[in-house]
XYZ file of C-alpha atoms in Angstrom:
763
model
C 102.813 124.896 -116.606
C 99.679 127.116 -116.376
C 98.633 128.797 -119.521
C 99.815 132.480 -119.822
C 96.553 134.991 -119.722
C 96.930 137.246 -122.125
C 95.596 141.212 -122.128
C 92.746 139.836 -124.598
C 91.670 137.547 -121.958
C 91.782 139.820 -119.053
C 89.675 142.335 -121.075
C 87.152 139.574 -122.047
C 86.990 138.636 -118.067
C 86.270 142.185 -117.399
C 83.603 142.413 -120.513
C 81.840 139.114 -119.812
C 81.652 139.757 -115.866
C 78.370 138.325 -114.852
C 77.287 141.525 -113.100
C 78.024 143.375 -116.273
C 76.222 141.035 -118.281
C 73.383 141.252 -115.886
C 73.285 145.006 -116.061
C 73.255 145.110 -119.790
C 70.594 142.729 -119.869
C 68.311 145.099 -117.664
C 69.031 147.888 -119.800
C 68.070 145.821 -122.939
C 65.301 143.577 -121.840
C 63.929 144.758 -118.507
C 62.260 147.822 -119.381
C 59.486 147.483 -116.611
C 61.864 146.781 -113.698
C 63.854 149.996 -114.773
C 60.771 151.999 -114.957
C 60.407 150.927 -111.167
C 63.882 151.608 -110.457
C 63.787 154.929 -112.226
C 60.691 156.050 -109.932
C 62.540 155.017 -106.717
C 65.621 156.916 -107.754
C 63.765 159.877 -108.493
C 62.073 160.146 -105.554
C 65.015 159.529 -103.579
C 66.993 162.414 -105.434
C 63.871 164.605 -104.932
C 63.254 164.778 -108.569
C 59.731 163.021 -108.669
C 56.395 163.887 -106.701
C 58.292 166.495 -104.783
C 55.011 169.039 -104.768
C 53.383 165.938 -102.859
C 56.276 165.326 -100.464
C 56.774 161.732 -101.557
C 60.697 162.065 -101.248
C 59.940 163.248 -97.542
C 58.447 160.012 -96.595
C 61.210 158.046 -98.302
C 64.114 159.966 -96.884
C 62.686 160.292 -93.416
C 59.870 157.547 -92.709
C 57.540 157.724 -89.943
C 55.886 154.805 -87.824
C 53.490 155.316 -85.173
C 53.441 158.817 -85.194
C 57.438 158.876 -84.838
C 60.422 158.699 -86.834
C 63.421 156.446 -85.641
C 65.319 153.267 -86.197
C 62.041 151.638 -86.160
C 60.577 153.349 -89.214
C 63.656 153.027 -90.885
C 64.151 149.315 -90.170
C 60.662 148.677 -91.637
C 61.721 150.760 -94.649
C 64.820 148.694 -95.105
C 62.697 145.173 -94.756
C 60.291 146.727 -97.421
C 63.228 147.512 -99.754
C 64.807 143.892 -99.133
C 61.568 142.419 -100.270
C 61.598 144.844 -103.435
C 65.144 143.887 -104.267
C 64.467 140.219 -103.855
C 61.198 140.662 -106.224
C 63.657 141.979 -108.481
C 66.006 139.214 -108.200
C 63.257 136.405 -108.619
C 61.627 138.482 -111.574
C 64.920 138.815 -113.421
C 65.651 134.988 -112.578
C 62.548 133.810 -113.910
C 62.734 135.571 -116.988
C 66.387 135.516 -117.867
C 68.169 132.831 -115.946
C 67.880 130.491 -118.883
C 70.261 132.925 -120.836
C 72.934 131.742 -118.572
C 73.045 128.085 -118.274
C 76.158 128.000 -116.351
C 74.370 128.706 -113.451
C 72.821 125.217 -113.328
C 76.335 123.957 -112.846
C 77.304 125.829 -109.624
C 76.045 125.446 -106.234
C 72.940 127.305 -105.083
C 72.358 128.946 -108.303
C 69.773 131.382 -107.117
C 71.748 132.994 -104.271
C 74.840 133.383 -106.679
C 72.585 135.102 -109.103
C 71.294 137.267 -106.508
C 75.049 138.401 -105.195
C 75.878 139.238 -108.970
C 72.723 141.242 -109.892
C 73.744 143.825 -107.204
C 74.606 146.710 -109.409
C 71.242 148.543 -109.503
C 70.271 147.981 -105.803
C 73.654 148.894 -104.417
C 73.423 152.025 -106.480
C 70.317 152.776 -105.268
C 70.963 151.979 -101.681
C 73.974 154.510 -101.697
C 72.260 157.131 -103.314
C 69.285 156.809 -100.906
C 71.430 156.916 -97.931
C 73.686 159.730 -99.254
C 70.154 161.799 -99.431
C 68.598 160.465 -96.359
C 71.709 161.442 -94.398
C 71.907 165.101 -95.976
C 67.814 165.531 -95.196
C 67.860 164.174 -91.723
C 70.960 166.914 -90.910
C 69.151 169.963 -92.782
C 65.741 169.268 -92.402
C 65.578 167.309 -88.993
C 68.622 168.644 -87.315
C 69.632 165.318 -86.077
C 73.144 164.434 -84.783
C 76.014 161.908 -86.051
C 74.678 159.263 -83.529
C 71.112 159.471 -84.181
C 71.549 159.432 -88.191
C 73.945 156.409 -87.780
C 71.184 154.391 -85.619
C 68.991 155.336 -88.426
C 70.988 154.057 -91.222
C 71.919 151.031 -89.315
C 68.459 149.707 -88.971
C 67.540 150.646 -92.550
C 70.402 148.296 -93.545
C 69.751 145.671 -90.929
C 65.944 145.706 -91.957
C 66.944 145.213 -95.710
C 69.260 142.513 -94.964
C 66.864 140.653 -92.602
C 64.337 140.096 -95.520
C 67.561 138.899 -97.768
C 68.581 136.550 -95.288
C 65.492 134.987 -94.394
C 64.551 134.612 -98.395
C 68.085 133.183 -99.184
C 67.673 130.699 -96.362
C 64.713 129.475 -98.071
C 66.348 129.254 -101.448
C 69.619 127.514 -99.806
C 67.286 124.845 -98.623
C 64.901 124.260 -101.835
C 66.906 125.211 -105.063
C 69.429 122.636 -106.492
C 71.851 122.778 -109.130
C 72.671 120.169 -111.688
C 74.429 117.644 -109.267
C 72.014 117.575 -106.293
C 68.925 117.390 -108.860
C 70.428 114.387 -110.746
C 72.533 112.836 -108.192
C 75.432 112.475 -110.567
C 78.778 113.449 -110.642
C 80.337 115.720 -113.446
C 81.835 112.638 -115.236
C 78.663 110.789 -115.320
C 77.027 113.751 -116.522
C 79.151 114.167 -119.495
C 78.960 110.058 -120.146
C 75.154 110.486 -120.299
C 75.447 113.395 -122.528
C 77.681 111.488 -124.933
C 75.729 108.421 -124.941
C 72.437 110.517 -125.764
C 74.157 112.239 -128.805
C 75.331 108.851 -129.877
C 71.634 107.257 -129.817
C 70.004 110.167 -131.811
C 66.495 109.025 -131.257
C 64.299 109.381 -134.626
C 61.241 110.258 -132.505
C 61.436 113.425 -130.325
C 60.407 112.930 -126.973
C 57.651 114.967 -125.640
C 59.126 117.821 -123.310
C 57.203 118.834 -120.020
C 55.056 122.194 -120.016
C 57.804 123.691 -117.811
C 60.786 122.646 -119.768
C 60.079 124.739 -122.786
C 63.029 127.209 -122.384
C 65.310 127.460 -125.385
C 68.848 128.161 -125.058
C 69.384 129.677 -128.581
C 70.291 132.909 -127.182
C 72.705 131.982 -124.658
C 74.890 135.058 -123.323
C 78.588 134.672 -122.528
C 79.921 134.666 -119.339
C 83.631 134.312 -118.317
C 83.431 135.477 -114.584
C 81.217 135.874 -111.839
C 81.220 136.593 -108.117
C 81.429 133.336 -106.241
C 80.861 135.344 -103.008
C 80.725 139.284 -102.644
C 84.149 139.536 -102.268
C 85.759 136.616 -104.701
C 85.606 136.099 -108.540
C 85.613 132.933 -110.179
C 85.673 131.577 -113.769
C 82.240 130.616 -114.924
C 82.044 126.973 -115.884
C 81.256 126.216 -119.466
C 77.811 123.942 -119.835
C 77.833 123.109 -123.464
C 78.871 119.636 -122.558
C 75.944 119.040 -120.363
C 72.422 117.493 -121.341
C 70.322 120.681 -122.154
C 67.142 119.169 -120.910
C 68.957 118.339 -117.435
C 69.676 122.346 -117.407
C 66.461 123.194 -118.044
C 65.145 121.044 -115.359
C 67.508 122.689 -112.798
C 65.913 126.102 -113.815
C 62.203 124.508 -113.679
C 62.865 123.455 -110.040
C 64.392 126.604 -109.205
C 61.237 128.405 -110.853
C 58.586 126.195 -108.893
C 60.589 127.058 -105.522
C 60.774 130.807 -106.193
C 56.807 130.675 -107.054
C 56.102 129.170 -103.932
C 58.111 131.742 -102.210
C 56.286 134.228 -103.644
C 52.646 132.975 -102.995
C 53.778 132.664 -99.332
C 55.102 136.348 -99.325
C 51.830 137.853 -100.969
C 49.615 135.894 -98.978
C 51.534 136.969 -95.856
C 51.150 140.465 -96.986
C 47.256 140.296 -97.556
C 46.715 138.405 -94.072
C 48.484 141.380 -92.447
C 46.344 143.891 -94.524
C 43.506 142.350 -92.602
C 44.586 143.601 -89.211
C 45.237 147.287 -90.839
C 42.831 148.549 -88.446
C 45.900 147.863 -85.661
C 47.953 150.523 -85.963
C 50.813 148.441 -85.064
C 50.455 146.889 -89.035
C 50.299 150.039 -90.438
C 53.574 150.791 -91.851
C 55.500 153.927 -93.108
C 54.062 155.283 -96.476
C 57.291 154.720 -98.489
C 57.319 150.935 -97.330
C 53.837 150.410 -98.405
C 55.108 151.768 -102.045
C 58.065 149.044 -101.888
C 55.392 146.571 -100.826
C 52.890 147.717 -103.745
C 55.902 147.465 -106.151
C 57.047 143.916 -104.611
C 53.579 142.366 -104.866
C 53.344 143.315 -108.423
C 56.559 142.215 -109.341
C 55.905 138.794 -107.513
C 52.482 138.236 -109.052
C 53.717 139.317 -112.765
C 56.885 136.679 -112.194
C 54.240 134.094 -110.916
C 52.250 134.439 -114.276
C 55.286 134.469 -116.608
C 56.640 131.334 -114.513
C 53.445 129.398 -115.770
C 52.215 131.196 -118.210
C 55.473 132.324 -120.386
C 54.896 133.992 -123.791
C 51.312 134.262 -122.927
C 51.234 136.229 -119.888
C 50.517 139.557 -121.115
C 47.692 138.367 -123.623
C 45.817 136.535 -120.969
C 46.107 139.284 -118.584
C 45.035 141.850 -121.022
C 42.033 139.507 -121.861
C 41.217 139.182 -117.964
C 41.341 142.697 -117.337
C 38.822 143.218 -120.292
C 36.622 140.582 -118.554
C 36.794 142.261 -115.037
C 36.362 145.689 -116.754
C 33.387 144.387 -118.735
C 31.763 142.474 -115.573
C 32.127 145.511 -113.334
C 29.357 147.450 -115.237
C 27.056 144.473 -115.158
C 27.641 142.539 -112.004
C 27.717 143.055 -108.500
C 30.614 141.031 -107.325
C 33.108 142.887 -109.821
C 31.912 146.453 -108.914
C 34.079 148.592 -107.258
C 32.197 151.217 -105.193
C 32.955 153.554 -102.184
C 30.210 154.808 -100.122
C 29.253 157.692 -97.831
C 28.848 155.957 -94.418
C 25.318 156.762 -92.975
C 23.392 156.756 -96.346
C 21.348 153.837 -97.071
C 22.091 152.398 -100.431
C 19.599 149.389 -100.178
C 16.485 151.327 -100.691
C 15.162 152.673 -103.989
C 18.048 155.034 -105.462
C 16.654 158.663 -106.223
C 16.097 159.482 -110.011
C 18.994 161.866 -110.867
C 17.943 163.770 -113.688
C 17.221 167.302 -114.997
C 14.003 167.115 -114.230
C 14.502 166.325 -110.610
C 17.263 168.919 -110.321
C 15.045 171.707 -111.490
C 12.255 170.792 -109.582
C 14.595 171.262 -106.621
C 15.797 174.746 -107.706
C 12.416 175.918 -108.602
C 10.518 175.108 -105.447
C 9.417 178.476 -104.038
C 7.889 177.166 -100.918
C 11.263 175.498 -99.801
C 13.274 178.226 -101.008
C 11.043 180.743 -98.701
C 11.181 178.327 -95.857
C 14.817 177.815 -95.737
C 15.452 181.887 -96.044
C 13.109 182.372 -93.019
C 14.949 179.596 -91.487
C 18.266 181.286 -91.668
C 17.241 184.533 -90.975
C 15.955 183.557 -87.737
C 19.549 181.501 -87.404
C 21.126 184.922 -88.368
C 19.114 186.794 -85.572
C 20.344 184.308 -83.146
C 23.840 184.781 -84.115
C 23.154 188.678 -83.814
C 21.691 188.384 -80.547
C 24.900 186.556 -79.187
C 27.172 189.158 -80.513
C 25.085 191.980 -79.352
C 25.002 190.636 -75.798
C 26.976 192.169 -73.244
C 28.263 195.185 -75.077
C 28.024 198.537 -73.861
C 26.545 199.929 -77.084
C 23.735 197.752 -77.429
C 22.578 199.325 -80.582
C 26.126 199.187 -82.216
C 25.741 196.460 -85.074
C 28.237 193.392 -85.383
C 30.398 192.655 -88.083
C 29.294 189.866 -90.063
C 32.430 187.261 -90.400
C 32.391 184.610 -93.298
C 35.354 182.359 -93.178
C 36.926 180.893 -96.473
C 39.545 178.256 -96.073
C 41.476 176.775 -98.903
C 42.060 172.874 -99.838
C 45.624 171.590 -99.730
C 45.361 168.204 -97.486
C 47.383 168.498 -94.135
C 48.847 171.500 -94.898
C 45.732 173.613 -95.287
C 44.243 171.610 -92.254
C 46.869 172.589 -89.920
C 47.372 176.090 -91.496
C 43.730 176.859 -91.144
C 43.529 175.494 -87.674
C 46.524 177.575 -86.755
C 45.078 180.745 -88.171
C 41.854 180.261 -86.309
C 43.330 179.500 -83.031
C 45.917 182.095 -83.035
C 43.441 184.826 -83.720
C 40.864 183.622 -81.181
C 43.484 183.637 -78.623
C 44.368 187.301 -79.741
C 40.736 188.191 -79.646
C 39.673 186.130 -76.713
C 37.498 183.694 -78.993
C 35.889 186.672 -80.811
C 36.828 185.152 -84.132
C 34.940 181.908 -83.728
C 31.847 184.046 -82.165
C 31.820 186.308 -84.795
C 31.757 183.681 -87.516
C 28.439 182.879 -88.860
C 29.649 180.990 -91.903
C 32.447 178.634 -92.657
C 33.201 177.117 -96.329
C 35.868 175.959 -98.275
C 37.324 172.729 -99.523
C 39.648 169.757 -98.598
C 42.106 169.771 -95.837
C 40.952 173.527 -94.766
C 37.723 172.307 -93.805
C 38.786 169.609 -91.738
C 40.834 172.167 -89.651
C 38.068 174.689 -89.392
C 35.721 171.720 -88.526
C 38.124 170.423 -85.527
C 38.752 174.266 -84.574
C 34.717 174.681 -84.574
C 34.383 171.322 -82.466
C 36.840 172.236 -80.000
C 35.190 175.936 -79.638
C 32.229 174.086 -78.942
C 33.515 171.591 -76.504
C 35.396 174.236 -74.331
C 32.531 176.615 -74.147
C 31.502 175.585 -70.657
C 35.597 174.875 -69.511
C 37.714 177.664 -67.827
C 40.371 177.348 -70.573
C 39.063 177.597 -74.382
C 40.436 175.633 -77.008
C 42.941 178.032 -78.252
C 44.833 177.529 -74.995
C 46.038 174.088 -75.786
C 49.019 173.522 -77.703
C 48.304 169.767 -78.080
C 45.621 170.252 -80.541
C 47.921 171.490 -83.160
C 49.756 168.389 -83.003
C 46.643 166.439 -83.366
C 45.387 168.063 -86.363
C 48.876 167.668 -88.290
C 49.204 164.333 -87.674
C 49.742 161.596 -90.287
C 46.885 160.307 -92.309
C 48.947 158.943 -95.166
C 50.387 155.863 -93.911
C 47.090 153.903 -93.123
C 45.564 155.265 -96.719
C 48.509 153.879 -98.592
C 48.792 150.834 -96.500
C 45.136 150.077 -97.186
C 45.667 150.565 -100.767
C 48.449 148.217 -101.228
C 47.058 145.269 -99.183
C 43.383 145.693 -99.957
C 42.333 147.992 -102.403
C 44.173 146.725 -105.224
C 43.125 143.165 -104.620
C 39.676 141.714 -103.401
C 37.754 143.962 -100.842
C 36.498 141.228 -98.816
C 36.278 142.866 -95.395
C 32.710 144.631 -94.347
C 31.547 146.550 -91.346
C 28.246 147.390 -89.864
C 27.609 151.053 -88.951
C 24.396 150.360 -87.446
C 21.449 148.014 -88.160
C 21.058 147.424 -91.812
C 23.965 149.817 -92.970
C 26.888 147.494 -94.138
C 29.839 149.092 -95.931
C 32.768 147.663 -97.279
C 36.016 148.482 -95.816
C 38.526 150.168 -98.236
C 41.358 153.402 -97.730
C 38.274 155.686 -97.207
C 37.632 153.800 -94.010
C 41.246 154.067 -93.028
C 41.343 157.851 -93.451
C 38.051 158.543 -91.510
C 39.330 156.144 -88.683
C 42.727 157.828 -88.929
C 41.273 161.341 -88.818
C 38.952 160.200 -86.139
C 41.777 158.875 -83.875
C 43.924 161.879 -84.395
C 41.212 164.246 -82.964
C 40.406 162.191 -80.289
C 37.152 160.963 -81.667
C 35.646 164.577 -81.467
C 34.396 164.791 -85.019
C 32.963 161.334 -84.858
C 29.147 162.703 -85.264
C 26.477 162.861 -87.614
C 25.984 166.051 -89.579
C 22.536 166.537 -87.946
C 24.405 166.791 -84.547
C 25.441 170.182 -85.333
C 22.162 171.882 -86.339
C 20.867 172.766 -82.805
C 24.136 174.667 -81.988
C 24.506 176.241 -85.494
C 20.661 177.264 -85.341
C 21.272 179.061 -81.873
C 24.335 180.934 -83.333
C 26.626 178.726 -80.686
C 29.002 177.878 -83.567
C 29.361 179.057 -87.216
C 27.333 176.768 -90.078
C 29.453 174.981 -92.276
C 28.671 174.503 -95.699
C 30.354 171.869 -97.986
C 30.390 171.647 -101.768
C 31.670 168.390 -103.219
C 32.042 168.370 -107.005
C 29.521 165.941 -108.637
C 32.263 164.591 -111.253
C 29.662 163.279 -113.759
C 28.192 166.682 -114.756
C 30.505 169.307 -112.740
C 27.479 170.368 -110.408
C 28.341 171.051 -106.629
C 26.553 169.118 -104.178
C 25.563 171.538 -101.422
C 25.697 169.875 -97.930
C 25.079 171.427 -94.565
C 23.301 170.724 -91.234
C 20.775 173.656 -92.293
C 18.596 173.637 -95.344
C 20.280 175.310 -98.269
C 17.708 175.822 -101.372
C 18.855 179.539 -101.185
C 21.959 178.268 -102.503
C 20.735 176.241 -105.244
C 18.486 179.223 -106.845
C 20.010 180.823 -109.322
C 17.185 182.345 -111.125
C 18.075 186.165 -112.328
C 17.165 189.148 -110.090
C 16.353 192.799 -111.247
C 16.328 193.577 -114.912
C 18.416 190.605 -115.803
C 16.370 188.315 -118.291
C 17.990 184.961 -119.071
C 17.570 181.041 -118.529
C 20.405 179.757 -116.357
C 21.157 176.041 -115.816
C 21.008 174.408 -112.604
C 24.495 174.561 -111.195
C 23.973 173.481 -107.399
C 22.054 170.291 -106.084
C 21.185 170.389 -102.324
C 22.217 167.043 -100.913
C 19.758 167.224 -97.821
C 16.687 167.051 -100.094
C 17.729 165.250 -102.826
C 18.666 162.160 -100.976
C 16.371 162.739 -98.202
C 15.085 159.124 -98.601
C 18.112 157.581 -98.521
C 19.445 159.033 -95.366
C 21.116 162.284 -95.815
C 20.020 163.224 -92.364
C 21.985 160.471 -90.834
C 25.191 160.801 -92.788
C 28.444 160.857 -90.748
C 30.373 164.025 -90.501
C 33.574 162.240 -91.291
C 32.349 161.133 -94.509
C 30.975 164.742 -95.460
C 34.534 165.684 -94.504
C 36.158 162.998 -96.906
C 33.482 163.675 -99.678
C 34.654 167.163 -99.605
C 38.260 166.304 -99.578
C 38.706 163.477 -101.859
C 41.865 164.073 -103.702
C 41.602 161.996 -107.304
C 43.532 158.519 -106.847
C 44.647 159.066 -103.243
C 41.219 158.453 -102.250
C 38.446 156.966 -104.235
C 35.523 159.036 -105.345
C 32.107 158.547 -103.474
C 29.181 157.061 -105.319
C 25.864 158.376 -104.134
C 22.554 156.209 -103.927
C 21.089 157.605 -107.224
C 19.853 156.347 -110.525
C 22.308 156.957 -112.521
C 24.929 156.697 -110.056
C 26.913 160.025 -109.623
C 30.477 160.406 -108.270
C 31.586 163.038 -105.857
C 35.022 164.022 -104.977
C 37.093 167.205 -103.748
C 35.248 170.379 -103.628
C 38.322 172.491 -104.807
C 37.791 171.081 -108.609
C 35.313 173.758 -108.787
C 35.910 176.118 -105.876
C 39.158 175.678 -103.926
C 38.645 178.504 -101.631
C 34.962 178.651 -100.905
C 34.433 181.882 -102.362
C 31.415 181.264 -104.701
C 29.262 179.794 -101.600
C 30.416 183.066 -99.605
C 29.070 185.476 -102.167
C 25.850 183.563 -102.924
C 25.336 183.596 -99.493
C 25.735 187.105 -99.211
C 23.672 187.962 -102.113
C 20.668 185.697 -100.531
C 20.986 187.499 -97.362
C 21.969 191.105 -98.730
C 18.877 192.824 -97.118
C 19.348 191.170 -93.694
C 22.714 192.195 -93.781
C 22.426 195.565 -94.605
C 19.909 196.060 -91.821
C 21.740 194.200 -89.139
C 25.346 194.211 -89.658
C 27.741 197.036 -89.917
C 29.535 195.069 -92.738
C 30.710 191.714 -93.950
C 34.514 190.499 -93.123
C 35.590 187.958 -95.468
C 38.555 186.111 -93.805
C 40.319 184.236 -96.410
C 42.847 181.420 -95.167
C 44.940 180.369 -98.177
C 47.671 177.438 -98.021
C 49.658 179.615 -100.805
C 50.569 182.763 -101.730
C 48.343 184.561 -103.804
C 50.423 186.760 -105.738
C 53.361 185.414 -107.877
C 56.167 186.004 -110.179
C 55.545 184.293 -113.537
C 58.121 181.691 -113.876
C 60.876 181.915 -116.672
C 60.805 179.084 -119.018
C 63.677 178.634 -121.162
C 63.425 177.083 -124.921
C 61.194 174.074 -124.381
C 62.175 170.795 -125.386
C 60.031 168.400 -127.699
C 58.811 166.250 -124.586
C 58.073 169.696 -122.806
C 56.307 171.036 -125.619
C 54.064 168.223 -125.455
C 53.432 167.980 -121.914
C 53.084 171.710 -121.295
C 49.638 172.355 -122.368
C 48.180 170.021 -120.000
C 50.725 170.782 -117.366
C 49.887 174.382 -117.405
C 46.072 173.672 -117.061
C 46.675 171.838 -113.762
C 49.708 174.029 -112.471
C 47.599 177.244 -112.955
C 44.471 175.578 -111.461
C 44.080 177.655 -108.347
C 45.475 180.659 -110.203
C 42.365 180.699 -112.751
C 39.943 180.401 -109.838
C 41.982 183.372 -108.180
C 41.107 185.520 -111.487
C 37.524 184.357 -111.542
C 37.213 185.062 -107.820
C 38.528 188.682 -107.979
C 35.948 189.398 -111.020
C 33.273 188.079 -108.786
C 34.182 190.271 -105.752
C 34.214 193.200 -108.170
C 30.907 192.647 -109.669
C 29.604 191.907 -105.796
C 30.397 195.449 -105.245
C 27.789 196.850 -107.943
C 24.794 195.164 -106.262
C 26.200 194.983 -102.665
C 26.158 198.364 -101.134
C 27.331 197.412 -97.622
C 31.194 197.556 -96.386
C 32.887 194.119 -97.366
C 36.560 193.935 -96.151
C 38.358 190.867 -97.591
C 41.415 189.886 -94.812
C 43.692 187.073 -96.185
C 46.071 184.924 -94.342
C 48.456 183.258 -96.742
C 50.798 180.446 -95.760
C 54.365 181.696 -96.651
C 57.280 179.261 -97.379
C 60.484 179.096 -99.231
C 60.234 177.720 -102.419
C 63.450 176.045 -101.978
C 61.466 174.080 -99.046
C 57.955 173.920 -99.941
C 55.381 172.051 -97.969
C 53.978 169.357 -99.424
C 50.621 168.813 -100.582
C 49.986 165.543 -98.828
C 48.061 164.068 -95.968
C 51.536 164.008 -94.259
C 53.811 166.778 -92.560
C 57.326 166.889 -91.898
C 58.456 168.149 -88.622
C 60.334 171.061 -90.643
C 56.849 171.563 -92.494
C 54.922 171.757 -89.028
C 57.102 174.131 -87.680
C 57.146 176.384 -91.108
C 53.123 176.444 -90.889
C 52.985 177.336 -87.002
C 55.436 180.499 -87.609
C 53.909 181.570 -90.855
C 51.196 183.276 -89.147
C 53.815 185.824 -87.905
C 54.763 186.674 -91.447
C 54.846 190.437 -92.176
C 52.015 190.322 -94.670
C 49.856 188.011 -91.930
C 50.947 190.418 -89.184
C 49.255 193.286 -91.069
C 46.372 191.163 -91.894
C 46.025 190.532 -88.062
C 46.236 194.290 -87.464
C 43.342 194.647 -89.892
C 41.010 191.945 -88.513
C 41.468 193.346 -84.802
C 40.640 196.626 -85.968
C 37.449 195.488 -88.160
C 36.334 193.151 -85.468
C 36.643 196.204 -82.557
C 34.295 198.445 -84.367
């Protein structure tokens, strides 16, 4: 007669249910894994990185420019890889705490089944939010959503099944490993106890796990839908049980090495767009590779793992400053890094600023350029003595949203004004994505000059500038930049560069824009000089000293000059450095235009800062660090040519294209918690970064009015969007974000600005 199961026994079987024990284990000991899961849960629930649009990338992935079942399948497949890495990592670190596993068939598979709680919760939460996102943001129907979710689950299951098939064929339990029955193993155990050898036998290095902290398990999931009692293991030889886990660990290590090698091999084909997977799939891939590498090290190094990794990191860090092979640098394509680097010091910088001959030559050159601009704007008018308005166009940074918004504003107003905006514009300046959108509009204007239909009549260009750039950046980051950057390419004879995510950025941007921007900076020199297109001025930030590197197809020493004029008497330090003259011997004239756009838009960490061929080396990155809107360059240009402007124009129109509203309401903050009090000072500095620049720019405009006695009109076009549905600061835009950008030009405030601009240019 079977023994009666008491209430206490039933409760124990629930409390010591293996899935619950594994959950307690994660909460108690696996804080690193929990950190990864918390990040993923935060992204899926739109609580992490919302400003940068990361949740959109997860909830509605994009592959080859389209979202659909294929993209969801790849995302699910990548998540399956992360789930298996999570299981392998936990198994290698903690399986020895559950010795009963060695006594059941297919121990690792059973472990994965029981370690389901956190992955299952994440998949459920993700699907709930993804379905809601597809309904509310993408307006998909039930069938489309069902197909996407089915593809996601199939992809996830596919990777897990592949992994489990491998472990089914390689992992052994205690009976398969020893080739003995339970009775034979019990007899061996009793015999070993009776013998009690006086000299302890030497254990193999991989059999060193202790069972002193064994966790109790009464029940476990034998299959996803059946529960079994855990078999006691105290009567088995401990060394034999260790052998089972060691054999499983070695198999897991081999599997992880194969997976990591496969990912790296795929990464070598990243220039083929077929291999560029969705951005969040790449994030899963990065997490997977990190966990797999860490579990490999732990499997072999055990308690020495983190000590050895720290020592290795310090050695690599030390080597990176002394040995070329360990140095990680990103270069501007077209510059020559093999010739002698230019000295970068105060003497050299000041000599460029104080060169009076260069200054006068550049002023004369630019006045001739402006005269050409004036002739083009006077030609064909009935009133030939009427002076035109000089348009100076400023555009803000902000990734793809700024690029698409800038292009949209320029395209829309050129369509209303029959191309007059681009024709009247003499200078375009700004930062980051806005300058990319402006550069594309300018290039299209230049290409379509002789065509019957100008660029602003073609709607496909809006789609092109709003196309994804983020996926190839992150894919390169995961499969190449985090490891050995072994691939190189030769731009032209003698100019060899290492491939990294910056290469991917330029290649994808070039592909999105139909190869139109794949030029040298110098290729625009003649067209700018003839006044056929506006000149563009770039000013990426030198992060070593916060100076600005002034880049343009024309000489720009007048923007470097900051000596006081009038009755002002003081000694200013040099703020701006002219790129063309500083790096003349290193091929400044040969730099690629795409690299200039990249240098001006290098957002921290998303893309690496660019090393320049100088001694000591300087690094440059996003122009928005110093001037996100380009107004400093504009006001310096106006100051340098104020006499010509007063004589030859009827005034200046500063067209200000912003990727966010200027006016704002101060956010109401409740009582701050301790953590918020610690974070708030730094957070407010970053959060109010552009607001501080706005305050400064308004003051600069006010001071300009004291010496500039010619009419100046500032016309702003701002990107308006619902705060509940912000447009992400990213190199990826969703379909809804693109629609909001496109229609924002019709916002009442922008419509009023359009009316003002038309009236000003009609004067």
